Tab-separated table of C-alpha atoms in Angstrom:
chain	number	residue	atom	x	y	z
A	217	MET	CA	-0.103	-0.111	0.378
A	218	ILE	CA	1.042	3.082	-0.455
A	219	GLY	CA	1.141	6.970	0.705
A	220	VAL	CA	3.285	10.107	-0.368
A	221	GLY	CA	5.286	13.041	0.924
A	222	SER	CA	7.034	15.787	-0.911
A	223	GLY	CA	8.427	19.006	-0.430
A	224	THR	CA	9.842	20.450	2.513
A	225	ALA	CA	11.025	19.141	5.730
A	226	GLY	CA	7.881	20.303	7.081
A	227	ALA	CA	5.953	18.885	4.610
A	228	LEU	CA	7.714	15.318	4.550
A	229	ALA	CA	6.609	15.455	8.787
A	230	ARG	CA	3.241	16.607	8.241
A	231	SER	CA	3.253	13.503	5.341
A	232	ILE	CA	3.893	10.852	7.818
A	233	THR	CA	1.364	11.806	9.959
A	234	ALA	CA	-1.255	12.227	7.345
A	235	ASN	CA	0.182	8.513	5.675
A	236	LYS	CA	-0.231	6.849	9.045
A	237	ARG	CA	-3.994	8.169	9.326
A	238	MET	CA	-4.735	6.752	5.503
A	239	ALA	CA	-3.355	3.392	6.587
A	240	VAL	CA	-4.683	3.244	9.733
A	241	GLY	CA	-8.298	3.802	8.198
A	242	ILE	CA	-8.045	1.751	5.369
A	243	ARG	CA	-7.003	-0.954	7.987
A	244	GLY	CA	-10.402	-0.423	9.481
A	245	GLY	CA	-8.405	1.199	12.801
A	246	LYS	CA	-5.892	-1.084	13.305
A	247	ALA	CA	-2.357	0.818	13.314
A	248	ASN	CA	0.056	-2.305	13.493
A	249	GLY	CA	2.396	-3.762	11.250
A	250	ILE	CA	2.935	0.170	9.662
A	251	VAL	CA	5.837	0.003	7.317
A	252	PHE	CA	7.525	3.175	5.733
A	253	HIS	CA	9.848	2.759	2.583
A	254	SER	CA	11.911	4.577	1.127
A	255	ASP	CA	15.156	5.528	-0.883
A	256	ARG	CA	18.529	6.301	0.450
A	257	GLY	CA	17.410	9.974	0.581
A	258	SER	CA	19.083	12.389	3.506
A	259	GLN	CA	15.583	13.515	3.973
A	260	TYR	CA	14.540	10.711	4.943
A	261	LEU	CA	17.773	8.833	6.884
A	262	SER	CA	17.585	12.022	9.369
A	263	ALA	CA	17.411	11.339	12.931
A	264	ASN	CA	14.666	13.724	12.892
A	265	TYR	CA	12.601	11.916	10.806
A	266	GLN	CA	13.635	8.281	11.910
A	267	GLN	CA	12.278	9.692	15.638
A	268	LYS	CA	9.281	10.738	14.041
A	269	LEU	CA	8.387	7.461	12.491
A	270	ALA	CA	9.366	6.100	15.766
A	271	ASN	CA	7.067	7.996	17.692
A	272	LEU	CA	4.400	7.209	15.618
A	273	GLY	CA	4.833	3.343	15.978
A	274	ILE	CA	5.946	3.244	12.154
A	275	ARG	CA	9.137	0.775	11.595
A	276	PRO	CA	11.560	2.287	8.590
A	277	SER	CA	12.756	0.595	5.588
A	278	VAL	CA	15.397	1.643	3.490
A	279	GLY	CA	16.380	0.046	-0.251
A	280	ARG	CA	19.942	-1.275	0.416
A	281	THR	CA	22.599	1.214	-2.096
A	282	GLY	CA	22.731	-0.018	-5.212
A	283	VAL	CA	20.419	-2.941	-5.393
A	284	CYS	CA	17.516	-1.877	-7.665
A	285	TRP	CA	15.167	-4.752	-6.614
A	286	ASP	CA	14.812	-3.182	-3.197
A	287	ASN	CA	12.740	-0.352	-5.109
A	288	ALA	CA	11.017	-2.263	-8.052
A	289	VAL	CA	7.609	-2.224	-6.957
A	290	ALA	CA	8.153	1.485	-5.483
A	291	GLU	CA	9.373	2.302	-8.709
A	292	SER	CA	6.799	0.806	-11.168
A	293	LEU	CA	4.253	2.760	-8.676
A	294	TRP	CA	6.047	5.880	-9.598
A	295	SER	CA	6.323	5.194	-13.355
A	296	SER	CA	2.212	4.397	-13.566
A	297	LEU	CA	1.579	7.809	-11.329
A	298	LYS	CA	3.200	9.768	-13.557
A	299	ARG	CA	2.216	8.472	-17.072
A	300	GLU	CA	-1.516	7.795	-15.754
A	301	LEU	CA	-1.666	11.212	-13.931
A	302	LEU	CA	1.302	13.390	-13.998
A	303	HIS	CA	1.758	13.556	-17.372
A	304	ARG	CA	-1.127	13.994	-18.771
A	305	TYR	CA	-2.645	16.511	-16.862
A	306	ARG	CA	-1.834	20.386	-15.421
A	307	TRP	CA	-2.342	21.950	-12.374
A	308	PRO	CA	-1.780	25.417	-11.172
A	309	THR	CA	-0.318	24.220	-8.031
A	310	ARG	CA	0.615	21.491	-6.330
A	311	ALA	CA	-2.090	21.731	-3.767
A	312	ALA	CA	-4.798	21.729	-7.211
A	313	ALA	CA	-2.950	18.520	-8.022
A	314	ARG	CA	-3.240	16.859	-4.578
A	315	PRO	CA	-7.182	15.492	-4.741
A	316	ALA	CA	-6.095	13.893	-8.302
A	317	ILE	CA	-3.079	12.246	-6.521
A	318	PHE	CA	-4.765	11.237	-3.676
A	319	ALA	CA	-7.749	9.338	-5.776
A	320	TRP	CA	-4.970	7.746	-7.818
A	321	ILE	CA	-3.573	6.366	-4.939
A	322	GLN	CA	-6.590	5.360	-3.898
A	323	ARG	CA	-7.402	3.758	-6.970
A	324	TYR	CA	-4.219	2.154	-6.724
A	325	ASN	CA	-4.282	0.839	-3.331
A	326	ARG	CA	-7.838	-0.428	-4.027
A	327	HIS	CA	-8.359	-1.530	-7.231
A	328	ARG	CA	-5.378	-1.926	-9.370
A	329	LEU	CA	-4.225	-5.768	-9.684
A	330	HIS	CA	-0.637	-6.324	-9.359
A	331	SER	CA	0.817	-9.248	-10.968
A	332	SER	CA	3.721	-8.855	-7.914
A	333	LEU	CA	0.823	-9.641	-6.059
A	334	GLY	CA	-1.040	-12.639	-7.466
A	335	TYR	CA	-2.934	-10.348	-9.214
A	336	LEU	CA	-4.684	-8.583	-6.112
A	337	PRO	CA	-5.105	-4.920	-5.464
A	338	PRO	CA	-2.151	-4.317	-1.855
A	339	ILE	CA	-5.344	-3.757	0.168
A	340	GLU	CA	-6.700	-7.192	-0.335
A	341	TYR	CA	-3.336	-8.929	-0.522
A	342	GLU	CA	-2.467	-6.851	3.007
A	343	GLN	CA	-5.660	-8.195	4.349
A	344	GLN	CA	-5.143	-11.890	3.576
A	345	TYR	CA	-1.885	-11.879	4.366
A	346	HIS	CA	-3.196	-10.789	8.033
A	347	HIS	CA	-6.143	-13.168	8.208
A	348	THR	CA	-3.596	-16.150	7.202
A	349	ARG	CA	-1.087	-14.919	10.421
A	350	SER	CA	-3.964	-14.623	12.604
A	351	ILE	CA	-5.245	-18.227	11.770
A	352	ARG	CA	-1.971	-19.863	11.324
A	353	GLY	CA	0.453	-17.828	13.220
A	354	PRO	CA	3.500	-15.500	12.462
A	355	GLU	CA	5.104	-18.140	10.872
A	356	ALA	CA	2.435	-19.426	7.966
A	357	ALA	CA	2.974	-15.828	6.186
């Protein structure tokens, strides 16, 4: 499941809280197991940013240096977002683009089928994953 953040350090910090709200809402109020995956950008690796993640109970995940496969699914996402939305339309401001990007992300998470997830949408895949773990225990997943 994806969420995004961009812009200034303050905007990035606010995006953590907004993305957590989105993840919790999609998961029916459950906040456990949220992972924030990013590249090795200095803004994501800073002590301040890592502390904000920890304070919110979000586990950080960072791709390894020089290993493109760590971010292959994320890179595919960005390519799709750019091709399907950002390069097709123009908005006068970032604020004006946000609702369209949010709607695209919602569709991506809820309806888009992913070959890497057995042709399931990310939310459905995650729900099945947690259901399997709750029935069989953590070692089943």
